CSV table of C-alpha atoms in Angstrom, one decimal:
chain,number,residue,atom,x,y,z
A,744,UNK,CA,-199.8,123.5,149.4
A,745,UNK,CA,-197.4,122.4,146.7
A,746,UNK,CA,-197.7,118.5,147.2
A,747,UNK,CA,-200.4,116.2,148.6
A,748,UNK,CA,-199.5,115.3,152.5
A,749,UNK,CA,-200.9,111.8,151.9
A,750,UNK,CA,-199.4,111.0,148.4
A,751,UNK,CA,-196.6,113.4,147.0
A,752,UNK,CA,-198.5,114.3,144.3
A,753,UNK,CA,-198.2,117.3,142.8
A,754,UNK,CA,-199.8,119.8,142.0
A,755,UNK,CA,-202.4,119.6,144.4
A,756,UNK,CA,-205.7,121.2,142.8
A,757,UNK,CA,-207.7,123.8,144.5
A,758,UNK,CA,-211.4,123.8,143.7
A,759,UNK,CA,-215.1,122.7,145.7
A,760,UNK,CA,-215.0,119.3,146.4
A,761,UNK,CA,-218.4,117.3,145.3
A,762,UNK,CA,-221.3,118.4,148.1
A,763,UNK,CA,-219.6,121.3,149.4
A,764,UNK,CA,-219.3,125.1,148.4
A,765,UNK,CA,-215.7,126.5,148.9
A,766,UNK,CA,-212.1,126.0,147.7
A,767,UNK,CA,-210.4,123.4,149.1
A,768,UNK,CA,-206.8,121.6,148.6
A,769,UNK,CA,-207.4,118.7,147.0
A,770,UNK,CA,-205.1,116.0,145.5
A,771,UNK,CA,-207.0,114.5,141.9
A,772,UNK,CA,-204.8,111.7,142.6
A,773,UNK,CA,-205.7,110.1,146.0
A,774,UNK,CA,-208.6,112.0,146.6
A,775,UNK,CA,-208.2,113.4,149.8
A,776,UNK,CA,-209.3,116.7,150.6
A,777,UNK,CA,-206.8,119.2,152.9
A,778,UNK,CA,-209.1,121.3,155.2
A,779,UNK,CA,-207.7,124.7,156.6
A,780,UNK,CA,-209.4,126.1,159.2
A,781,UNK,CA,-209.2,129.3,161.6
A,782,UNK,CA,-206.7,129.7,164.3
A,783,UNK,CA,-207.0,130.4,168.2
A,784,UNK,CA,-204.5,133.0,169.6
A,785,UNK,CA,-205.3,132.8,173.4
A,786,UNK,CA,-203.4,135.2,176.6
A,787,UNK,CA,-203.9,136.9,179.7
A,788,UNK,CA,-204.4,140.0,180.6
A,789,UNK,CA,-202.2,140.0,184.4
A,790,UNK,CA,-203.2,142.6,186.7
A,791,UNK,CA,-201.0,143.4,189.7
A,792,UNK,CA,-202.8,146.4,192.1
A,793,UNK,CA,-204.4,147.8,189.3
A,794,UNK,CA,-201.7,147.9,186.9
A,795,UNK,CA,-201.9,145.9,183.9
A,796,UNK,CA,-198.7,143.9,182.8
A,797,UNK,CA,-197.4,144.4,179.1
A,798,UNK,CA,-194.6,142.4,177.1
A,799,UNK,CA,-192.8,144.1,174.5
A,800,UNK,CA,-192.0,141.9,171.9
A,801,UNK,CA,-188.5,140.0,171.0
A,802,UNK,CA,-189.8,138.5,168.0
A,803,UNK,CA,-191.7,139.3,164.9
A,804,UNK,CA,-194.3,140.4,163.7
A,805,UNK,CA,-194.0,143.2,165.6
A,806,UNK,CA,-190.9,143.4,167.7
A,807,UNK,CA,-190.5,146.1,170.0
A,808,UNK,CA,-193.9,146.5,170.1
A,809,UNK,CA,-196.6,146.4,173.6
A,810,UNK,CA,-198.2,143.1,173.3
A,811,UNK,CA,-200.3,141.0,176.0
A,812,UNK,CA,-198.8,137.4,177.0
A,813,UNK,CA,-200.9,135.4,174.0
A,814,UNK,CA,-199.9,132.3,171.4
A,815,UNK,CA,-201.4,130.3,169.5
A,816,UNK,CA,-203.3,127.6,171.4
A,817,UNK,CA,-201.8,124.1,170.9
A,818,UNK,CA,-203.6,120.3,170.3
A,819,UNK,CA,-204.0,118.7,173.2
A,820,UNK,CA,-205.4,121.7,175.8
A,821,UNK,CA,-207.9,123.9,176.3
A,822,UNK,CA,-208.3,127.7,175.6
A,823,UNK,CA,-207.5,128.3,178.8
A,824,UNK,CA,-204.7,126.1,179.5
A,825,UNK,CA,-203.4,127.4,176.4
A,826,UNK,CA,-203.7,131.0,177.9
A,827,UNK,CA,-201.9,130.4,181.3
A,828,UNK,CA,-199.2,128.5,179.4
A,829,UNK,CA,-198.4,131.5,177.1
A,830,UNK,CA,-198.7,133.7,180.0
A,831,UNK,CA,-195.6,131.6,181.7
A,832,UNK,CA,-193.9,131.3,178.7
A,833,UNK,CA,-194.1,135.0,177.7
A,834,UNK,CA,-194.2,136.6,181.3
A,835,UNK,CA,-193.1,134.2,184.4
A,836,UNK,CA,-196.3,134.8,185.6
A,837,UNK,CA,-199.9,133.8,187.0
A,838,UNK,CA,-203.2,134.9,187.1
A,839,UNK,CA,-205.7,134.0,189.6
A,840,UNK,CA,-209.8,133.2,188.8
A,841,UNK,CA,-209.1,134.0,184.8
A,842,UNK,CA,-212.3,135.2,183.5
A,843,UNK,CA,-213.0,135.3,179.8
A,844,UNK,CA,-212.9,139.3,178.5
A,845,UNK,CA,-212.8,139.1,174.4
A,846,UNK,CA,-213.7,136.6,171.6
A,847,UNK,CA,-212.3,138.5,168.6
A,848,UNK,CA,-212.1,137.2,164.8
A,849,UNK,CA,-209.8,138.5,162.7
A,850,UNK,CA,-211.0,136.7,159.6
A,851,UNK,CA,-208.6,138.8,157.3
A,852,UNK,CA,-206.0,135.9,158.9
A,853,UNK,CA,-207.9,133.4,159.6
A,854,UNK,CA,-207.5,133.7,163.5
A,855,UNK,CA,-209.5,134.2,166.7
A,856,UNK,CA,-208.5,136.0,169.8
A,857,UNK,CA,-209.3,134.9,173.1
A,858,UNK,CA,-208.0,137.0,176.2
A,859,UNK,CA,-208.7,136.2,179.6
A,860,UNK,CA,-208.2,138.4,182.6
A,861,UNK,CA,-207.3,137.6,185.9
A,862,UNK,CA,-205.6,139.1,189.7
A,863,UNK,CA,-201.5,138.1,189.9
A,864,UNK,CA,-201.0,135.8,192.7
A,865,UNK,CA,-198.3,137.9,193.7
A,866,UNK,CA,-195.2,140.4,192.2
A,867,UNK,CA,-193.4,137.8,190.7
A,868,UNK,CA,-193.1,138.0,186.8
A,869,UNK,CA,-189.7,138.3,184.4
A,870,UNK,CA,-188.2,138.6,180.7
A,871,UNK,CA,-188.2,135.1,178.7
A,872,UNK,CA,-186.5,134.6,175.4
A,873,UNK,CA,-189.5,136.2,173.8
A,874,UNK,CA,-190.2,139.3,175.5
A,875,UNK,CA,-187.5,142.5,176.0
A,876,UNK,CA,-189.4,143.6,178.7
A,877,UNK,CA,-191.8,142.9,180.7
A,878,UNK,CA,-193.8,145.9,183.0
A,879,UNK,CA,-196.5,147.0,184.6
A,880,UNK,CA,-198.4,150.0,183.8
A,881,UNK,CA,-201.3,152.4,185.1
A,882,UNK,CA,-204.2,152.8,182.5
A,883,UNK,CA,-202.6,156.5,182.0
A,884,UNK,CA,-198.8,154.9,181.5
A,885,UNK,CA,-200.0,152.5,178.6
A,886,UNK,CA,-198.4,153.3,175.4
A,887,UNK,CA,-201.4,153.2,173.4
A,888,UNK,CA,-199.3,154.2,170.2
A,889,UNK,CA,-197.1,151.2,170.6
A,890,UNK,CA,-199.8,148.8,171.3
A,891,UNK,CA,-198.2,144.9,168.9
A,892,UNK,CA,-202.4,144.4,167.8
A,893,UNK,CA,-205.2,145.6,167.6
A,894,UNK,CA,-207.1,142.7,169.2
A,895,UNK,CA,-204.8,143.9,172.3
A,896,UNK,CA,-205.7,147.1,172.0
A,897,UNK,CA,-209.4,146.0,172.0
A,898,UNK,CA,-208.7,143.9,175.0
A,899,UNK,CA,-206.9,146.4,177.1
A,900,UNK,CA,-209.7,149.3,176.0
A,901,UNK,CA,-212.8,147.0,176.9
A,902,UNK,CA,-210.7,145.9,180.5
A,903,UNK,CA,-211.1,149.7,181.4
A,904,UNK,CA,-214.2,150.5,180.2
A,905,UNK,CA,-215.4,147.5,182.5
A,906,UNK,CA,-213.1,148.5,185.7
A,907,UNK,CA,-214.9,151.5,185.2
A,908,UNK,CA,-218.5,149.8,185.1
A,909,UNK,CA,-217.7,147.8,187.8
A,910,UNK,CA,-218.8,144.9,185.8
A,911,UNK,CA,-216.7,142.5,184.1
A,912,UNK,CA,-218.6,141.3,181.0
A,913,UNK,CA,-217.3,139.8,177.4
A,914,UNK,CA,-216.6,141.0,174.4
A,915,UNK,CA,-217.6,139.7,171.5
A,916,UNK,CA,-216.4,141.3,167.9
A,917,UNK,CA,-214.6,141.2,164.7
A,918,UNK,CA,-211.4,143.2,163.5
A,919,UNK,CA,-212.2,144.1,160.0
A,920,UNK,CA,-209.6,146.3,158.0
B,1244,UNK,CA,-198.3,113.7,157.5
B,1245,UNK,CA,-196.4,111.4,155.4
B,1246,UNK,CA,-194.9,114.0,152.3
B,1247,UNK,CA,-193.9,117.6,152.9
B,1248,UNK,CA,-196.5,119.9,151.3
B,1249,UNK,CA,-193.4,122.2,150.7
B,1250,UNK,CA,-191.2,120.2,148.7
B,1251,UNK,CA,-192.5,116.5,148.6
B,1252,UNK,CA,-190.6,114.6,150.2
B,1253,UNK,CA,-190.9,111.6,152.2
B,1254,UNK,CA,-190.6,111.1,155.2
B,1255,UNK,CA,-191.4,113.8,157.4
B,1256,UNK,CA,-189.9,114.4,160.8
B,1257,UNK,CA,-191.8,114.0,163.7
B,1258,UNK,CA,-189.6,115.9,166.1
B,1259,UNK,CA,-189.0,119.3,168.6
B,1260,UNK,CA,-187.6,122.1,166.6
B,1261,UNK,CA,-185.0,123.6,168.1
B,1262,UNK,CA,-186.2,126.7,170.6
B,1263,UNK,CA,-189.8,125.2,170.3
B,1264,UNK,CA,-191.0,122.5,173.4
B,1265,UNK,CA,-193.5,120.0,171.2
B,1266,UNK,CA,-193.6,117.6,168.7
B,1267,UNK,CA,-193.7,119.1,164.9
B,1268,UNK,CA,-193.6,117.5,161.9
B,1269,UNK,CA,-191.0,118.8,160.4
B,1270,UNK,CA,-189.4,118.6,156.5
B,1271,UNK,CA,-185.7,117.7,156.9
B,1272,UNK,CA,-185.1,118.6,153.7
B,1273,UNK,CA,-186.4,122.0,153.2
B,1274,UNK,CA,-186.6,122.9,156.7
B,1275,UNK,CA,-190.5,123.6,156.6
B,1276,UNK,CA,-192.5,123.5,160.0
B,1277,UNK,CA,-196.3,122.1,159.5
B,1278,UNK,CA,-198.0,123.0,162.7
B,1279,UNK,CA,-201.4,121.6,163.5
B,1280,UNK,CA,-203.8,123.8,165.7
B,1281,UNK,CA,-207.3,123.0,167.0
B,1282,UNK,CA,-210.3,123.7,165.5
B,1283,UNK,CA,-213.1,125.7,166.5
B,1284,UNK,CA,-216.9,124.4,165.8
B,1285,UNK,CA,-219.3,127.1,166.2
B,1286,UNK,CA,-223.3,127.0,166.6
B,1287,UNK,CA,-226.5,128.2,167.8
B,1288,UNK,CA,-229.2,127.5,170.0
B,1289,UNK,CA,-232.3,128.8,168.0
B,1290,UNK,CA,-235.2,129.6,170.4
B,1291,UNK,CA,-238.9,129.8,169.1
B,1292,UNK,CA,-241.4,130.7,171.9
B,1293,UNK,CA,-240.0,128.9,174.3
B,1294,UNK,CA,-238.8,125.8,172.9
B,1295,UNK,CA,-235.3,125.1,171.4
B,1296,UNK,CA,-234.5,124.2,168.0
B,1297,UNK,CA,-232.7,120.4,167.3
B,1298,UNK,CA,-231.6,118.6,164.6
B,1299,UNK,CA,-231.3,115.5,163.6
B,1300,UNK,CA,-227.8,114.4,162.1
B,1301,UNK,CA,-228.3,112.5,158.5
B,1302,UNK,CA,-224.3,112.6,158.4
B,1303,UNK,CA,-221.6,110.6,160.8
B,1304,UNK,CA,-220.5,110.6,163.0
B,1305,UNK,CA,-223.6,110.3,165.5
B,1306,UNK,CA,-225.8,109.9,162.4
B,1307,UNK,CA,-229.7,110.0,163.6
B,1308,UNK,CA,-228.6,112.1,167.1
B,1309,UNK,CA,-229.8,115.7,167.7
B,1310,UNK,CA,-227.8,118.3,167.9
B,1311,UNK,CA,-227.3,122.3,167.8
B,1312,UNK,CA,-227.1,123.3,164.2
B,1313,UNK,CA,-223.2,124.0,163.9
B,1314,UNK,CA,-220.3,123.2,162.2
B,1315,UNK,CA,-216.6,124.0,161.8
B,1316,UNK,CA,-215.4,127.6,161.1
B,1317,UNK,CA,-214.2,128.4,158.0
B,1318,UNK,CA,-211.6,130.8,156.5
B,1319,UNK,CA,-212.1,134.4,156.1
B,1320,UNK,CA,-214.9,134.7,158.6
B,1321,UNK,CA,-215.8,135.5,161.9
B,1322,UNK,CA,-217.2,133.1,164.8
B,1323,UNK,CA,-220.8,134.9,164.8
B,1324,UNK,CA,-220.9,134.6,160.9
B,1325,UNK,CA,-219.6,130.3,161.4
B,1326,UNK,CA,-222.3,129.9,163.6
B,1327,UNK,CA,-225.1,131.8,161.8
B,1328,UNK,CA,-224.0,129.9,158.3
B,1329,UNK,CA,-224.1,126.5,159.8
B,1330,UNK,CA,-227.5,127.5,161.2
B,1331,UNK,CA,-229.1,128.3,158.1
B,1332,UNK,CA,-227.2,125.6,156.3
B,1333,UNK,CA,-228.4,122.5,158.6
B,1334,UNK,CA,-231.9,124.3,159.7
B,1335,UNK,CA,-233.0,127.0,157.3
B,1336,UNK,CA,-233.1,129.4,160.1
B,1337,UNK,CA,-231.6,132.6,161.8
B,1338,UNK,CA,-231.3,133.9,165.4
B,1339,UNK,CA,-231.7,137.4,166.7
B,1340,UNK,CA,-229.1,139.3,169.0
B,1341,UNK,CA,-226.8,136.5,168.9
B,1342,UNK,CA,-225.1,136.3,172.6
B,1343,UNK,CA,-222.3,134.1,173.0
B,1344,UNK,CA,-223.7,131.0,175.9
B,1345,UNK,CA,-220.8,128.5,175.7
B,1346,UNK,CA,-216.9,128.0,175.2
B,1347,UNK,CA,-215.9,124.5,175.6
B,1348,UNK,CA,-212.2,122.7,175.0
B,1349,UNK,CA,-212.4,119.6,173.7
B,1350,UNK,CA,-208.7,118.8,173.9
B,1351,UNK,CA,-208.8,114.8,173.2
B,1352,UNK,CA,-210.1,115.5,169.7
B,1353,UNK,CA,-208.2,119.5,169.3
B,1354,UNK,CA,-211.5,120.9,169.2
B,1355,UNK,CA,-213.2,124.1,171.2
B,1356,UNK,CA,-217.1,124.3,170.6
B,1357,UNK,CA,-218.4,128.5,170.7
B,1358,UNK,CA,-222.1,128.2,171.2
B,1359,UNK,CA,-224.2,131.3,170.7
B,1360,UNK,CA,-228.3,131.3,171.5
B,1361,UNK,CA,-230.7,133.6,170.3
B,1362,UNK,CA,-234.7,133.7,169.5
B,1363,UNK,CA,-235.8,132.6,166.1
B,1364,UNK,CA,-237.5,136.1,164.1
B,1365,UNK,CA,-240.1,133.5,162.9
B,1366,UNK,CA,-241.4,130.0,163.1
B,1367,UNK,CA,-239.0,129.4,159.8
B,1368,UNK,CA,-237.0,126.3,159.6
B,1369,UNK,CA,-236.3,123.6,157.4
B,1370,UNK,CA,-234.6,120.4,156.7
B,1371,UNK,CA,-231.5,120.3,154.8
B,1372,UNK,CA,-229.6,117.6,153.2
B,1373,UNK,CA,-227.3,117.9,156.9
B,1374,UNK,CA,-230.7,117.2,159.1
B,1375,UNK,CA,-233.2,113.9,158.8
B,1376,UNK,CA,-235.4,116.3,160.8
B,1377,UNK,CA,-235.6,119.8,162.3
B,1378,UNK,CA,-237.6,120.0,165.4
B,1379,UNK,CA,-238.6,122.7,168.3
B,1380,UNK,CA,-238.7,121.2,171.8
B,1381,UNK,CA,-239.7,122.5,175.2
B,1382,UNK,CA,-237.3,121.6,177.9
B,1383,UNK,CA,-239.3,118.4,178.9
B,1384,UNK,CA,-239.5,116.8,175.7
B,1385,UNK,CA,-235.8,117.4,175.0
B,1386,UNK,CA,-234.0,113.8,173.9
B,1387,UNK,CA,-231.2,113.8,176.0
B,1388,UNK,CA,-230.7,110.2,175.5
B,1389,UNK,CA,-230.2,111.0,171.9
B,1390,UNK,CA,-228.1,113.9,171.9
B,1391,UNK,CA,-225.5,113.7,169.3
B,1392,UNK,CA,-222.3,115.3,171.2
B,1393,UNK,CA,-221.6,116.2,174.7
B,1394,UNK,CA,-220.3,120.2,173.9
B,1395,UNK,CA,-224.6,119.9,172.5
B,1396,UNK,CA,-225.6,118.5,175.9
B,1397,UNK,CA,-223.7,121.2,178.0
B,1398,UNK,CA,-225.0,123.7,176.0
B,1399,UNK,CA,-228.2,122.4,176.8
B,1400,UNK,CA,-228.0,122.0,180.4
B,1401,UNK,CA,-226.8,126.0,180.3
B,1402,UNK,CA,-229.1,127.4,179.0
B,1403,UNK,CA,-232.0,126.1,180.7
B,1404,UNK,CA,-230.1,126.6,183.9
B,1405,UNK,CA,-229.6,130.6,182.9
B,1406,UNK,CA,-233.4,130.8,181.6
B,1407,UNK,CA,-234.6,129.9,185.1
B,1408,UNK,CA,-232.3,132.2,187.0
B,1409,UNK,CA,-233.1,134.8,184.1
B,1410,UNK,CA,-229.3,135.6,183.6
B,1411,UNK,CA,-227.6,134.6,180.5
B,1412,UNK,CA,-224.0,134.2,181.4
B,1413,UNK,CA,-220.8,132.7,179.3
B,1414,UNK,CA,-220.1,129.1,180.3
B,1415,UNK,CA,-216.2,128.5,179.7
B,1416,UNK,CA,-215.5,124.8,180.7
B,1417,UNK,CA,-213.0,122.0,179.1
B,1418,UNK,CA,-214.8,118.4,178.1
B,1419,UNK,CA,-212.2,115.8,179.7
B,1420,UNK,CA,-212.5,112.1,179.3
């Protein structure tokens, strides 16, 4: 932050405000102080007859890569809204009864990851702008070595391991590097 | 937003950039997209033989309302370490075996609330300059007239409802108006 929001002023200083105990962005000038907080990236995990649907990536970070349908969650919705939306927008596609699966912090960039898992309604599911492809795969066809993040990787790994239980619990963790 | 934080200048574009579907502000001078996300306010629900841990707010808003000791998430860490902070910061206390009993959207005010609950090692808890008082309750003498925040209230009603069927499950729910 090069110049207060509210003001114009620059530069804007960086230091703990008065009754507080971290750095924040704020402007000497007008006074106010410029919170940044964490993230939510929130998806879906689709499955279709026990196949798990993977986008591979048309944009950076990571193009080309395996990714599950996830974004950053928008003002205005919910977690989950903001999962279904990203599913559509990344996949064409639905998921019935979304459960919650993985609450992961990634606090190296300030974001959270929140997947939710859930039956396709049917088939139907395409390519958007953002994804090359999109496919179903067996838990034996994944491409584990071309997996976009490791929060997916996390997600798709604990999604087995609970098929497997026959129990469907969350995940709660943090990606540290 | 009234000045770009980028460059400085005045005004800044409220508009939808082009391959994006919502409202931005945007600089129209350097180009710069400033995106604002919702925030996630994370707590727990400290348990001491029974009774559940409030506190009384000594900031606004809801100033003299109990609530969960919680707060919003900061930079660089993860949910579980937001949630066990704010506890110690607005109780003087610490949970055992955190387990994650709430997820709640707020989306009128871009907020989601991540509640965890866990029994308190020891009777240990204290007032801070965040709490006119701190204050264990057994389900009967709980103030639910004078609860500070309905995500608090929820949380609440959850728990007890999981204590009594002796099955602590993950609420996921959205807080509409």
């Amino acid at each position: 932050m090069k110049f207060c929001p509210n003001c114009g002023v620059s530069p804007v200083a960086h230091e703990v405000p008065e009754g507080d105990n971290r750095l924040r962005h704020i402007c000497r000038a007008c006074g106010e102080i410029h919170y940044s907080n964490p993230k939510i990236v929130c998806g879906t995990l689709p499955v279709w007859q026990g196949k798990v649907l993977l986008c591979k990536r048309a944009i950076e970070p990571r193009y080309g890569k395996w990714t599950l349908p996830a974004g950053f969650m928008e003002n205005g919705e919910s977690v989950l809204d903001g999962a279904l939306r990203e599913t559509h927008e990344e996949a064409l596609t639905r998921v019935n009864a979304p459960q919650l699966l993985t609450v992961l912090s990634v606090p190296m960039i300030n974001q959270v990851h929140m997947m939710f898992w859930g039956e396709m309604p049917s088939h139907d599911f395409g390519v958007t702008p953002e994804s090359l492809a999109v496919q179903l795969f067996t838990e034996d066809e994944i491409p584990w070595d071309e997996i976009a993040f490791r929060t997916v990787k996390t997600t798709l790994e604990h999604y087995f391991a609970c098929r497997r239980a026959g129990d469907y619990t969350l995940h709660v963790s943090t990606i540290s590097h």
